[in-house]
mmCIF file of C-alpha atoms in Angstrom:
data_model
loop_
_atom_site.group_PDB
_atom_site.id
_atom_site.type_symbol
_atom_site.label_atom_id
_atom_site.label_comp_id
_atom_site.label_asym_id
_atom_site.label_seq_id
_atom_site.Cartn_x
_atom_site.Cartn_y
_atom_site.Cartn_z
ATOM 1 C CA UNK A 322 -6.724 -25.440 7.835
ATOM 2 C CA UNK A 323 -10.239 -25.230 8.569
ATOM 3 C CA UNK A 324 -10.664 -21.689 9.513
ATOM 4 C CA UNK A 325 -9.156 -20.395 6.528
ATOM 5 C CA UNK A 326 -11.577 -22.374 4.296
ATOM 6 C CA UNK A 327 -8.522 -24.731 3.208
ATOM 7 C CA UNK A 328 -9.602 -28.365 3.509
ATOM 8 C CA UNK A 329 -5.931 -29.688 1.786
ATOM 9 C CA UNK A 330 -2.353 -28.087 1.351
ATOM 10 C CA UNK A 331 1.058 -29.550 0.902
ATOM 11 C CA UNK A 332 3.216 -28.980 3.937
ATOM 12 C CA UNK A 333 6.864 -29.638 4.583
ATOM 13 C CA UNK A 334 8.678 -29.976 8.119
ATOM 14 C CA UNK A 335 11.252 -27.129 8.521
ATOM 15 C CA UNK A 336 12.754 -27.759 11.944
ATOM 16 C CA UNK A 337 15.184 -25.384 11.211
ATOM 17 C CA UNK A 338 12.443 -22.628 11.318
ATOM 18 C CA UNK A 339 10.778 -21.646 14.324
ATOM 19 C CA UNK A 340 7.343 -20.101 13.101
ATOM 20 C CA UNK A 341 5.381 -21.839 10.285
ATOM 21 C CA UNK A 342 5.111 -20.080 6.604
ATOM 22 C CA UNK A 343 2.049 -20.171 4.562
ATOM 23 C CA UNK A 344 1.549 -18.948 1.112
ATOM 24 C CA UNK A 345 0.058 -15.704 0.342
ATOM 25 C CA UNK A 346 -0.400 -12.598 -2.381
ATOM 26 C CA UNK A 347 -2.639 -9.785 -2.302
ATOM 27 C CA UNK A 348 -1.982 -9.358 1.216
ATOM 28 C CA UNK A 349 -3.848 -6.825 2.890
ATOM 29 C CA UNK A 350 -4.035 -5.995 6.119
ATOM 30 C CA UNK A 351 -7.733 -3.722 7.131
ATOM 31 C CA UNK A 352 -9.985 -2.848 10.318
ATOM 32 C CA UNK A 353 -9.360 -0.917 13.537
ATOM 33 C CA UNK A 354 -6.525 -0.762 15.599
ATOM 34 C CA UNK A 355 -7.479 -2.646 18.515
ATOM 35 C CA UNK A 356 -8.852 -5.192 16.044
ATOM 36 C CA UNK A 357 -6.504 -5.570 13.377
ATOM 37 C CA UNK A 358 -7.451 -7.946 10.417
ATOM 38 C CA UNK A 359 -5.533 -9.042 7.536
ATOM 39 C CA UNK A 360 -6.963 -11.199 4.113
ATOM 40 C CA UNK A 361 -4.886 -12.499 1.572
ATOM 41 C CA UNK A 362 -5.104 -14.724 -1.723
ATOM 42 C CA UNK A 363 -3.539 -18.073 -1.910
ATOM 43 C CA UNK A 364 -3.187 -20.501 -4.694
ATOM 44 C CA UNK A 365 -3.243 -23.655 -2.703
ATOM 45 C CA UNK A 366 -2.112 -25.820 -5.374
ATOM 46 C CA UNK A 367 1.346 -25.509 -7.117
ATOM 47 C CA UNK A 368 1.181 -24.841 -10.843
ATOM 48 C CA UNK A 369 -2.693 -24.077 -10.395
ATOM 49 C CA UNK A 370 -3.125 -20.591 -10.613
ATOM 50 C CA UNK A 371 -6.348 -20.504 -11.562
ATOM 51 C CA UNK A 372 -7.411 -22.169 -8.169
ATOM 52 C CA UNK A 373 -7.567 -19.488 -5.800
ATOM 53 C CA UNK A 374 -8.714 -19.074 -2.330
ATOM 54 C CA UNK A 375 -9.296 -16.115 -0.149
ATOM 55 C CA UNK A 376 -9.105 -16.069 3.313
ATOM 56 C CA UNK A 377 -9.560 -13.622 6.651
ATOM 57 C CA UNK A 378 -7.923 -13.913 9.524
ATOM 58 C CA UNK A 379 -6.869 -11.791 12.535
ATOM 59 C CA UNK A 380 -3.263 -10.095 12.952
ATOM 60 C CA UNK A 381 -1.222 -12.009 15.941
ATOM 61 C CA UNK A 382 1.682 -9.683 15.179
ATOM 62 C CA UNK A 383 4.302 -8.154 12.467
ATOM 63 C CA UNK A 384 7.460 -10.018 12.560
ATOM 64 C CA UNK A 385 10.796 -9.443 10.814
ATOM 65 C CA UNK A 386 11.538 -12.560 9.545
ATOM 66 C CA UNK A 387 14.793 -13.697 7.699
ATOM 67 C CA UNK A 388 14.329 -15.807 4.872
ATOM 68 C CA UNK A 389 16.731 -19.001 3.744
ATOM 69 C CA UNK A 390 18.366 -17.127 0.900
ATOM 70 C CA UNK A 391 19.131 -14.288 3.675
ATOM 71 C CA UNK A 392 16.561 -11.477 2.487
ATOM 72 C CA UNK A 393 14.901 -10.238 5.313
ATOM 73 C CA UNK A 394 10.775 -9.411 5.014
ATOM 74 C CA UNK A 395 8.749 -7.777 7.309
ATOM 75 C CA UNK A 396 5.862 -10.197 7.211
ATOM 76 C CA UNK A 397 2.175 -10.716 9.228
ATOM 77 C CA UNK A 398 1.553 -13.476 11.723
ATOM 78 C CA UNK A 399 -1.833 -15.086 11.872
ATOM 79 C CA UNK A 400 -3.186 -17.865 14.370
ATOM 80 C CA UNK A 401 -5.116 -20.233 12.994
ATOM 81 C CA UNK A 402 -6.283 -24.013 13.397
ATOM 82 C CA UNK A 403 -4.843 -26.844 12.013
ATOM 83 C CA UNK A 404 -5.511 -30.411 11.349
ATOM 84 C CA UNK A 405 -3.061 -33.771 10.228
ATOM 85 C CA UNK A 406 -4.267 -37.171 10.167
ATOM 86 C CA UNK A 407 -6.060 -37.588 13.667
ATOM 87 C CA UNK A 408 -4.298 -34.319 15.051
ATOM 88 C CA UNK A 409 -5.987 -31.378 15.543
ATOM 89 C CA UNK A 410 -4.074 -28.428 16.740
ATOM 90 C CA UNK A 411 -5.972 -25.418 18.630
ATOM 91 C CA UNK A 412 -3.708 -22.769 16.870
ATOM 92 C CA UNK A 413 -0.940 -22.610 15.248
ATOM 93 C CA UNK A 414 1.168 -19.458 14.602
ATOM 94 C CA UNK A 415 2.033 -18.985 10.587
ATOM 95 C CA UNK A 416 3.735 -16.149 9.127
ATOM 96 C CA UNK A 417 2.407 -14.784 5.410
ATOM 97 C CA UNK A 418 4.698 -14.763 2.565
ATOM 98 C CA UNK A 419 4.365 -15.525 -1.320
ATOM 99 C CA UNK A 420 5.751 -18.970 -1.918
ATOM 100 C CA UNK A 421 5.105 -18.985 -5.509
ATOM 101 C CA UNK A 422 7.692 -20.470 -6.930
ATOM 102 C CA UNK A 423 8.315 -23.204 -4.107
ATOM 103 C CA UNK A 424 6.989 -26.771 -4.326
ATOM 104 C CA UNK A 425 5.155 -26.202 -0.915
ATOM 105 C CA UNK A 426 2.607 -23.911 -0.609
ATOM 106 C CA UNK A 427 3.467 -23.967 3.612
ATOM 107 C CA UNK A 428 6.570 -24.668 5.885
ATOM 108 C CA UNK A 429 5.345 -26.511 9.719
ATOM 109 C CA UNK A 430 7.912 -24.815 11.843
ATOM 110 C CA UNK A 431 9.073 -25.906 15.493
ATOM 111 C CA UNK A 432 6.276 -24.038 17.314
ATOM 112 C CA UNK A 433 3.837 -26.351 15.510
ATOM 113 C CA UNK A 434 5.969 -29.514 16.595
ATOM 114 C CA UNK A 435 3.976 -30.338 19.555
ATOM 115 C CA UNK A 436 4.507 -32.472 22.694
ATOM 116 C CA UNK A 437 4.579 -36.334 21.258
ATOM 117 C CA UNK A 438 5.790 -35.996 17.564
ATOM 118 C CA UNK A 439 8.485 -37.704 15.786
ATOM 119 C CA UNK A 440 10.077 -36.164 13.189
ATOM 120 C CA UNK A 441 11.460 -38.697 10.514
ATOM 121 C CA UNK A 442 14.154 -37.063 8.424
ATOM 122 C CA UNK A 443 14.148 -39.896 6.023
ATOM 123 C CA UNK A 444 10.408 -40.250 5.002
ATOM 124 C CA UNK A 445 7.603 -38.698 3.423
ATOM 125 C CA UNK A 446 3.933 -38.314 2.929
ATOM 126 C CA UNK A 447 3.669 -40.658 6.613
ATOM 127 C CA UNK A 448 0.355 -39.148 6.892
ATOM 128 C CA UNK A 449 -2.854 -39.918 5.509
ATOM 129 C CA UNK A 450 -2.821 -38.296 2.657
ATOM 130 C CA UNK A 451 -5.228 -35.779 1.352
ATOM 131 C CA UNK A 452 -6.652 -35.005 -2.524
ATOM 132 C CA UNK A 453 -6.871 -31.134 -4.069
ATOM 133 C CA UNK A 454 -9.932 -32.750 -5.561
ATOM 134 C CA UNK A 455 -11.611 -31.713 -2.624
ATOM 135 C CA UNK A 456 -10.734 -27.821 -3.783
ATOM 136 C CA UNK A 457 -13.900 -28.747 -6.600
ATOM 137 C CA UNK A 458 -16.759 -29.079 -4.618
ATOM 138 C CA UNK A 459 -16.251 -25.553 -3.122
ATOM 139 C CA UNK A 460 -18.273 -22.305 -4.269
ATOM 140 C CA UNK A 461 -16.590 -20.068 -6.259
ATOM 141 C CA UNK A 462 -14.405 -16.947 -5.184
ATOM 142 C CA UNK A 463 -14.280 -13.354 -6.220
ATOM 143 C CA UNK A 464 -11.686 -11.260 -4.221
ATOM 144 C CA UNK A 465 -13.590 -8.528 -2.331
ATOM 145 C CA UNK A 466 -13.411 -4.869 -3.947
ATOM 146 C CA UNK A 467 -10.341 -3.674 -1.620
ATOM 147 C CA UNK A 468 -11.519 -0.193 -0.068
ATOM 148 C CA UNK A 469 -8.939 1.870 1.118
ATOM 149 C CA UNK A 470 -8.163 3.670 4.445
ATOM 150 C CA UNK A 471 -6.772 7.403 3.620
ATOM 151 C CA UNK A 472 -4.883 10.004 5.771
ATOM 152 C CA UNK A 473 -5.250 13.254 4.888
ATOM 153 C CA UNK A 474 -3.046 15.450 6.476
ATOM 154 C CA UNK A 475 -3.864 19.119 6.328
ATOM 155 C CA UNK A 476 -3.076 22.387 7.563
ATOM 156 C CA UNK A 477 -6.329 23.336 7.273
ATOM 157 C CA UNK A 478 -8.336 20.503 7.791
ATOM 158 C CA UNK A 479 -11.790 22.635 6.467
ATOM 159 C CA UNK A 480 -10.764 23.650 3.185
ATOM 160 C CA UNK A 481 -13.541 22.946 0.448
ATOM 161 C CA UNK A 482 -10.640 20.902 -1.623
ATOM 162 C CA UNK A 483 -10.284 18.591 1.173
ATOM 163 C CA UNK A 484 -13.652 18.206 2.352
ATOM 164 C CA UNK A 485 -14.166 17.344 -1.964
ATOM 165 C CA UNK A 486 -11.364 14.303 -1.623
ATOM 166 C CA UNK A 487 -13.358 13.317 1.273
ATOM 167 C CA UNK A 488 -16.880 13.699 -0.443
ATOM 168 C CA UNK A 489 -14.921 11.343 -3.172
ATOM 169 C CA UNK A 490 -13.506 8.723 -1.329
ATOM 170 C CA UNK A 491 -16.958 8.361 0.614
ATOM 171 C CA UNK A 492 -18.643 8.259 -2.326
ATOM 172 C CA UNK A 493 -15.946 4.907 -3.857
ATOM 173 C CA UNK A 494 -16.471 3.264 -0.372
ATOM 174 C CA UNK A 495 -13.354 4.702 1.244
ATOM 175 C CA UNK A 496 -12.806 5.736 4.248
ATOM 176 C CA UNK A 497 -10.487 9.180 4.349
ATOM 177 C CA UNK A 498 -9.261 10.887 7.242
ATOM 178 C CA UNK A 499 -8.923 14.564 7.564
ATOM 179 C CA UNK A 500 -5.870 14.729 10.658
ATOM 180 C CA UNK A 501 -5.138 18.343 11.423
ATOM 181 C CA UNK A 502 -1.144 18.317 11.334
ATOM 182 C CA UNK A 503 -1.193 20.138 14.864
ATOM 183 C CA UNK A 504 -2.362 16.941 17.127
ATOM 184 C CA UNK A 505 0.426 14.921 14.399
ATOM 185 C CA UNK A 506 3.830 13.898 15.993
ATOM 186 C CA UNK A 507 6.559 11.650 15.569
ATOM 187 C CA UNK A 508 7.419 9.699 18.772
ATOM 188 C CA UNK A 509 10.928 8.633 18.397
ATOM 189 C CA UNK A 510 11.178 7.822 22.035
ATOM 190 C CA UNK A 511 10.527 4.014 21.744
ATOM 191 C CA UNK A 512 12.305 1.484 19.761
ATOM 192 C CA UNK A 513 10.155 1.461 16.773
ATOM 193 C CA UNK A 514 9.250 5.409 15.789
ATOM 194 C CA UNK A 515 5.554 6.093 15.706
ATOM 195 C CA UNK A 516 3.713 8.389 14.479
ATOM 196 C CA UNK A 517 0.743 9.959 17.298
ATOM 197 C CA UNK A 518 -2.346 11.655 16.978
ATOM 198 C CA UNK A 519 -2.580 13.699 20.243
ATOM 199 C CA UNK A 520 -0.385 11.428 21.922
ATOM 200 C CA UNK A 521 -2.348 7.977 20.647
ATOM 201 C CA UNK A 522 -0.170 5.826 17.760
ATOM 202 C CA UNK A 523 -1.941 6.631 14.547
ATOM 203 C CA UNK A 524 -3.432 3.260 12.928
ATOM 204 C CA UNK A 525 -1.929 2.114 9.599
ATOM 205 C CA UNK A 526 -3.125 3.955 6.549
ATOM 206 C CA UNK A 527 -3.401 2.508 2.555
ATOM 207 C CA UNK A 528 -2.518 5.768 1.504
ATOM 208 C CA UNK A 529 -2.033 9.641 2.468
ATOM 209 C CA UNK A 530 -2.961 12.844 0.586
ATOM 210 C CA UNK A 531 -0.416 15.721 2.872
ATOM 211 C CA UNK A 532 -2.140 19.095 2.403
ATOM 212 C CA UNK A 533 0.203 20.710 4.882
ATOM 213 C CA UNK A 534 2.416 23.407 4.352
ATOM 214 C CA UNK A 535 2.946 24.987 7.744
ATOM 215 C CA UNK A 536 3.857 24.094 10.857
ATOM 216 C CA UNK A 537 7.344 23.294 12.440
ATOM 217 C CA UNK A 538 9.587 22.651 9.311
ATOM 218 C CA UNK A 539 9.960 19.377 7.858
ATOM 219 C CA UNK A 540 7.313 18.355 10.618
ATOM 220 C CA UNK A 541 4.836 16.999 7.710
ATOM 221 C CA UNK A 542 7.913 15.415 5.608
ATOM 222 C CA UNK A 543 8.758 13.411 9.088
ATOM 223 C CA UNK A 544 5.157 12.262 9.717
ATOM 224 C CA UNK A 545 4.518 11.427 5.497
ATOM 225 C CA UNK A 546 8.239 9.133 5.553
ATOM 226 C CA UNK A 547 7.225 7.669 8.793
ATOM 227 C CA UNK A 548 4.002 6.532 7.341
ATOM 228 C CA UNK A 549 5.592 5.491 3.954
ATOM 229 C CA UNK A 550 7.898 3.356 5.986
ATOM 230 C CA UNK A 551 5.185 1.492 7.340
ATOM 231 C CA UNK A 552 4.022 0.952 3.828
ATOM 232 C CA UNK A 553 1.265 3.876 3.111
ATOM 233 C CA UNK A 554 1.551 5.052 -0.332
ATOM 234 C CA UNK A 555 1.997 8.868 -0.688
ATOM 235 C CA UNK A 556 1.263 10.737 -3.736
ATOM 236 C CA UNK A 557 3.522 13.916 -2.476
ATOM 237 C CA UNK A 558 6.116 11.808 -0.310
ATOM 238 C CA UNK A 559 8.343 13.194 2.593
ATOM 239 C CA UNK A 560 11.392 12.765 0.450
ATOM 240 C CA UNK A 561 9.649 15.167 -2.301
ATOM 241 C CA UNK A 562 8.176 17.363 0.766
ATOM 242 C CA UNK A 563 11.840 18.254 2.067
ATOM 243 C CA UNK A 564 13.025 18.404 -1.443
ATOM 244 C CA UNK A 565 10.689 21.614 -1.757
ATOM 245 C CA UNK A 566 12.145 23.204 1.381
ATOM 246 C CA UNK A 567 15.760 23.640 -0.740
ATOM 247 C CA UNK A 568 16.209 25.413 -3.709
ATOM 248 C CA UNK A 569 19.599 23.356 -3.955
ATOM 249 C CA UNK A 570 17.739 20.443 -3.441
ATOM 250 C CA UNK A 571 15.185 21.516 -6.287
ATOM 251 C CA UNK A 572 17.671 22.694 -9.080
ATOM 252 C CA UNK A 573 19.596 19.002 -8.962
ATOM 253 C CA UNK A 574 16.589 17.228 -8.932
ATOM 254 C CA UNK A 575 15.277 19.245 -12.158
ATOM 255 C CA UNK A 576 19.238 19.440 -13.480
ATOM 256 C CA UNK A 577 18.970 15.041 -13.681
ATOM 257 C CA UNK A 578 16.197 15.864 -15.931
ATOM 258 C CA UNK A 579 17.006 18.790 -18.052
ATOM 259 C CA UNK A 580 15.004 20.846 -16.807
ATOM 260 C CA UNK A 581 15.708 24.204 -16.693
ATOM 261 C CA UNK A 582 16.740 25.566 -12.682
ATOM 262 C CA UNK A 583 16.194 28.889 -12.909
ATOM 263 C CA UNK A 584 12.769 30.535 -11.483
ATOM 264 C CA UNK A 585 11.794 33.719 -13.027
ATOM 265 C CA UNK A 586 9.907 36.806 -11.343
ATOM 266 C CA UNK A 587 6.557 36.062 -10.864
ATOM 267 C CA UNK A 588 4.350 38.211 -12.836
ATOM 268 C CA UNK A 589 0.564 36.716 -11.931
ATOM 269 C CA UNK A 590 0.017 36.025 -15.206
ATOM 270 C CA UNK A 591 1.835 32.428 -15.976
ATOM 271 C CA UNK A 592 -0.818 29.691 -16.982
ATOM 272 C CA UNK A 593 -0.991 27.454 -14.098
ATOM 273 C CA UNK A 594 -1.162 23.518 -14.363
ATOM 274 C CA UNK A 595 -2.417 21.096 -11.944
ATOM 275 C CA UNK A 596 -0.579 18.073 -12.126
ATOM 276 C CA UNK A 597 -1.905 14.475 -10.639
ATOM 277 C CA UNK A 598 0.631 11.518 -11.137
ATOM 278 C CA UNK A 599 2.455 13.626 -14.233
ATOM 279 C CA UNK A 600 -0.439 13.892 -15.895
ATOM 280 C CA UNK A 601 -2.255 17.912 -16.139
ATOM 281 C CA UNK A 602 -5.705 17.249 -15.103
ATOM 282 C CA UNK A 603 -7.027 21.531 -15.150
ATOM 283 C CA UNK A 604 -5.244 24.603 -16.255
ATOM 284 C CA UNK A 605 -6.027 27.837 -15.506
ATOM 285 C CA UNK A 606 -4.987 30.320 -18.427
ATOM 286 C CA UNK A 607 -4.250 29.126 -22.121
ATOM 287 C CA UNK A 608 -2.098 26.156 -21.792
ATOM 288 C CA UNK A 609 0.084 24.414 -25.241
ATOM 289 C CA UNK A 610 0.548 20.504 -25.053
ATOM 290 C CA UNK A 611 4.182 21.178 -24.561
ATOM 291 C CA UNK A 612 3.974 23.699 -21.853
ATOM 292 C CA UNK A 613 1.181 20.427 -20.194
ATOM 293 C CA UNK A 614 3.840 17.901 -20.779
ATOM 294 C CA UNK A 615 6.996 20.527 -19.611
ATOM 295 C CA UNK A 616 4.489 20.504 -15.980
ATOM 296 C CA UNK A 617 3.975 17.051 -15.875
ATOM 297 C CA UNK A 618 7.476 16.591 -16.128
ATOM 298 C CA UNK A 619 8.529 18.981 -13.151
ATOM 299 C CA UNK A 620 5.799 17.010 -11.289
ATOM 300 C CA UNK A 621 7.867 13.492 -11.856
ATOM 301 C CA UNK A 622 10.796 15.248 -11.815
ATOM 302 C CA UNK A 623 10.306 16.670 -8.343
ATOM 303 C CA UNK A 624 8.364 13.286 -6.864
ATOM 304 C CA UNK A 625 5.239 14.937 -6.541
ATOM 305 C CA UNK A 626 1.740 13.563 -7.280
ATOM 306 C CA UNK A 627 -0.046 16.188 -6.600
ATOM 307 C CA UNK A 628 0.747 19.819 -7.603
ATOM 308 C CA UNK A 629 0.662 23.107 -9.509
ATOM 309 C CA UNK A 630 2.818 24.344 -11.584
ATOM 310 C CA UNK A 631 2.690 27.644 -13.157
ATOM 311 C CA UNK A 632 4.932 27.843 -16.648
ATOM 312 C CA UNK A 633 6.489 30.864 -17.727
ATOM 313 C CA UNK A 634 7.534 31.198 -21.342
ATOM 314 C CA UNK A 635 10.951 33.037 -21.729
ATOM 315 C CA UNK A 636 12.114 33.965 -25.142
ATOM 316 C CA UNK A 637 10.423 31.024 -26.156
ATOM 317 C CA UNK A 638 11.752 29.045 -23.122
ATOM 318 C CA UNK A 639 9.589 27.497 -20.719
ATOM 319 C CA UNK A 640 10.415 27.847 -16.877
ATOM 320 C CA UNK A 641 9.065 27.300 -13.527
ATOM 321 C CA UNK A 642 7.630 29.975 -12.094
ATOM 322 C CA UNK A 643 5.785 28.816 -9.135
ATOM 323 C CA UNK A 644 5.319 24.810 -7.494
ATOM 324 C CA UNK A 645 2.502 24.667 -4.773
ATOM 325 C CA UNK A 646 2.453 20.952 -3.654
ATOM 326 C CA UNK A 647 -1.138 21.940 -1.884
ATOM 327 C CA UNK A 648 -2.785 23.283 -4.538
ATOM 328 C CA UNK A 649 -6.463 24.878 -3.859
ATOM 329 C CA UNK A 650 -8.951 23.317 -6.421
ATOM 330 C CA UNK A 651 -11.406 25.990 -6.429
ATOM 331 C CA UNK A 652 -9.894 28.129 -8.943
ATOM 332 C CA UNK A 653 -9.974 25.644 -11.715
ATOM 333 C CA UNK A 654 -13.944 25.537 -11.875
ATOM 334 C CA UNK A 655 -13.755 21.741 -12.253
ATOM 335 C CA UNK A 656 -13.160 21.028 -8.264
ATOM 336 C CA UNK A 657 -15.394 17.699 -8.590
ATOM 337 C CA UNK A 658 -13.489 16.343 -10.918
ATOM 338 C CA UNK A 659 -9.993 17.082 -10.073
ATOM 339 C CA UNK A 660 -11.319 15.588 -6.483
ATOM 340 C CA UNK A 661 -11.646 12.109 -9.001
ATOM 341 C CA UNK A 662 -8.831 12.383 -10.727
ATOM 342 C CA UNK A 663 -6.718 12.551 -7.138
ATOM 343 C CA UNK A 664 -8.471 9.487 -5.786
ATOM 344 C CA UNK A 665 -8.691 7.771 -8.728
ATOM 345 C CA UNK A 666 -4.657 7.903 -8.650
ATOM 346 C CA UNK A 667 -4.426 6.035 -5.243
ATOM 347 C CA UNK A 668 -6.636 3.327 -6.547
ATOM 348 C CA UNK A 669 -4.000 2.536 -9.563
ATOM 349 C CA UNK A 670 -1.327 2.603 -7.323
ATOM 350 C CA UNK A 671 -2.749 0.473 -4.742
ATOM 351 C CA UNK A 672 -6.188 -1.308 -5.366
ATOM 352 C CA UNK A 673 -5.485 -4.790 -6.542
ATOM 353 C CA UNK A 674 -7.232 -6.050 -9.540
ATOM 354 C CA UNK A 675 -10.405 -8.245 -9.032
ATOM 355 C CA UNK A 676 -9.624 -11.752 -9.603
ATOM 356 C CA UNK A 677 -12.024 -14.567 -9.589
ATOM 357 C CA UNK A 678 -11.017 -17.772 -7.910
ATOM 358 C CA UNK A 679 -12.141 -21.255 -9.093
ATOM 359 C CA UNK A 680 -13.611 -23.568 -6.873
ATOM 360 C CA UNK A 681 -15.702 -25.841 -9.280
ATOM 361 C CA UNK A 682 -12.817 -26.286 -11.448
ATOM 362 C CA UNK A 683 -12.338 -30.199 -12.411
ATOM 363 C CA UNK A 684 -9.049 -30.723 -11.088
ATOM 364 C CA UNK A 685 -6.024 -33.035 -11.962
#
């Protein structure tokens, strides 16, 4: 496949499949719209981890796919060149999936059956056959650093905390959106739900920050689970968002945790902890371990990644006096870092780990 950089890979005929399947990990699809883009890892030779390729290639389409052990997969579809014996094809249309455990690293489907073929059921290997030696005499790999594409959605899209995140990301080589949640909609109108940006389909986002507490209700929580369901990670998702909107919905999710459910009277004075990914990254007020590890367990409890919580002691007791899932960062007198902390949080959960692939490797 020489546009992919792969100059030998066991295939096998799968008539019974009518798009070809390549193997793939680290999938990730990046770029523009208009100009979607898509690279991926693949380990071209079974039982050879440590050869690894990387490869680029643009996005033909997104295509529910049904596997042969009846698991359906949402998967990409690339076009690419490809080349047996004396036969070169012009393109060929392959879907991505991880074939890790399978003997052959791709499946030729019907589509790739062209005009003049013959398709022997009873033989193998009738081509010329081709050595994974030649996987040695290419350069080494290291997977690119992946940078991510952020949505933040706020309510108000100039607040110093959310210009910081953006500051941050810019700084890591991310890009972050700022979307005012006014322009946002869900268009449910079409078969497949979208979510619009003053009437224009939003692109497809890594991850998204909401910052939005007004608007219509449950407005944000539609737009975040849209977004999730297209596979954004969210560190306050739209299950957690609607959660908020119901006490009822609060006091079970805190009861499956012991935790107590009753809020207090607010007095202004409870110490206030802000919570990224259940761990308390500032406090404001004199904060005890246990009262940091009581808010970073309302956080999990409560699916939120990015909060205050402000702790009120009881005879002794600690409750929940106060949960603000768009917490201002100025107060805390550490705004820079908190900014880090929050960004630094979408990386773990979605940044995959720089691997080095082998291409000099003697091989077997």
């Amino acid at each position: 496949m020489p546009d992919l950089g792969l100059p030998a890979i066991r295939a096998k005929i799968d008539t019974g499949a009518k798009t070809s399947a390549l193997h793939a990990f680290a999938i990730e699809p990046f770029g523009p719209a208009a100009a979607s883009m898509v690279r991926f890892g693949i380990h071209p030779i079974p039982g050879r981890d440590d050869i690894t390729r990387f490869c680029t290639a643009k996005i033909a389409d997104r295509r529910e796919v049904t596997s042969s052990n009846g698991e359906k997969e949402i998967r990409f579809v690339i076009q690419t060149r490809l080349v047996m014996g004396k036969r070169s094809w012009g393109e060929i249309e392959t879907t991505l999936t991880n074939r890790e455990g399978m003997a052959y690293r791709m499946l030729l489907g019907r589509q790739a059956i062209r005009g003049g073929m013959l398709v022997d059921p009873s033989g193998s290997f009738l081509q010329p056959k081709l050595s994974h030696q030649l996987y040695r005499d290419l350069p080494a790999q290291t997977q690119p650093i992946r940078h991510l594409r952020i949505a933040l959605i706020a309510t108000l899209p100039t607040r110093a905390s959310n210009i910081l995140l953006q500051e941050e990301a810019h700084r890591r080589g991310h890009a972050l959106d700022i979307l005012a949640l006014d322009p946002l909609d869900v268009d449910y109108d079409n078969q497949n739900a979208r979510v619009t940006f003053n009437g224009a389909t939003l692109p497809t986002f890594d991850a998204i920050i909401a910052r939005a507490t007004g608007g219509p209700p449950g407005k944000a929580a539609a737009i975040v689970r849209l977004m999730q369901q297209q596979g954004s990670v969210a560190l306050n998702g739209g299950d957690a968002l609607d959660r908020l909107r119901s006490p009822y919905s609060i006091a079970a999710a805190l009861h499956a945790y012991r935790l107590p459910t009753r809020t207090p009277a607010k007095t202004g004075d409870e110490p206030r902890c802000l919570v990224v990914q259940g761990v308390v990254v500032a406090c404001i007020g004199v904060v005890s371990i246990k009262e940091k590890r009581f808010a970073g367990r309302v956080a999990t409890a409560l699916g939120l990644g990015l909060v205050t919580i402000d702790v009120a002691r009881t005879h002794g007791e600690f409750e929940i006096a106060n949960i603000d899932p768009n917490p201002s960062f100025s107060r805390f007198g550490s705004s820079h870092s908190i900014a880090r902390d929050v960004i630094t949080a979408l990386e773990t959960r979605i940044r995959t780990p720089a691997r080095t692939g082998h291409g000099a490797d003697p091989l077997d």
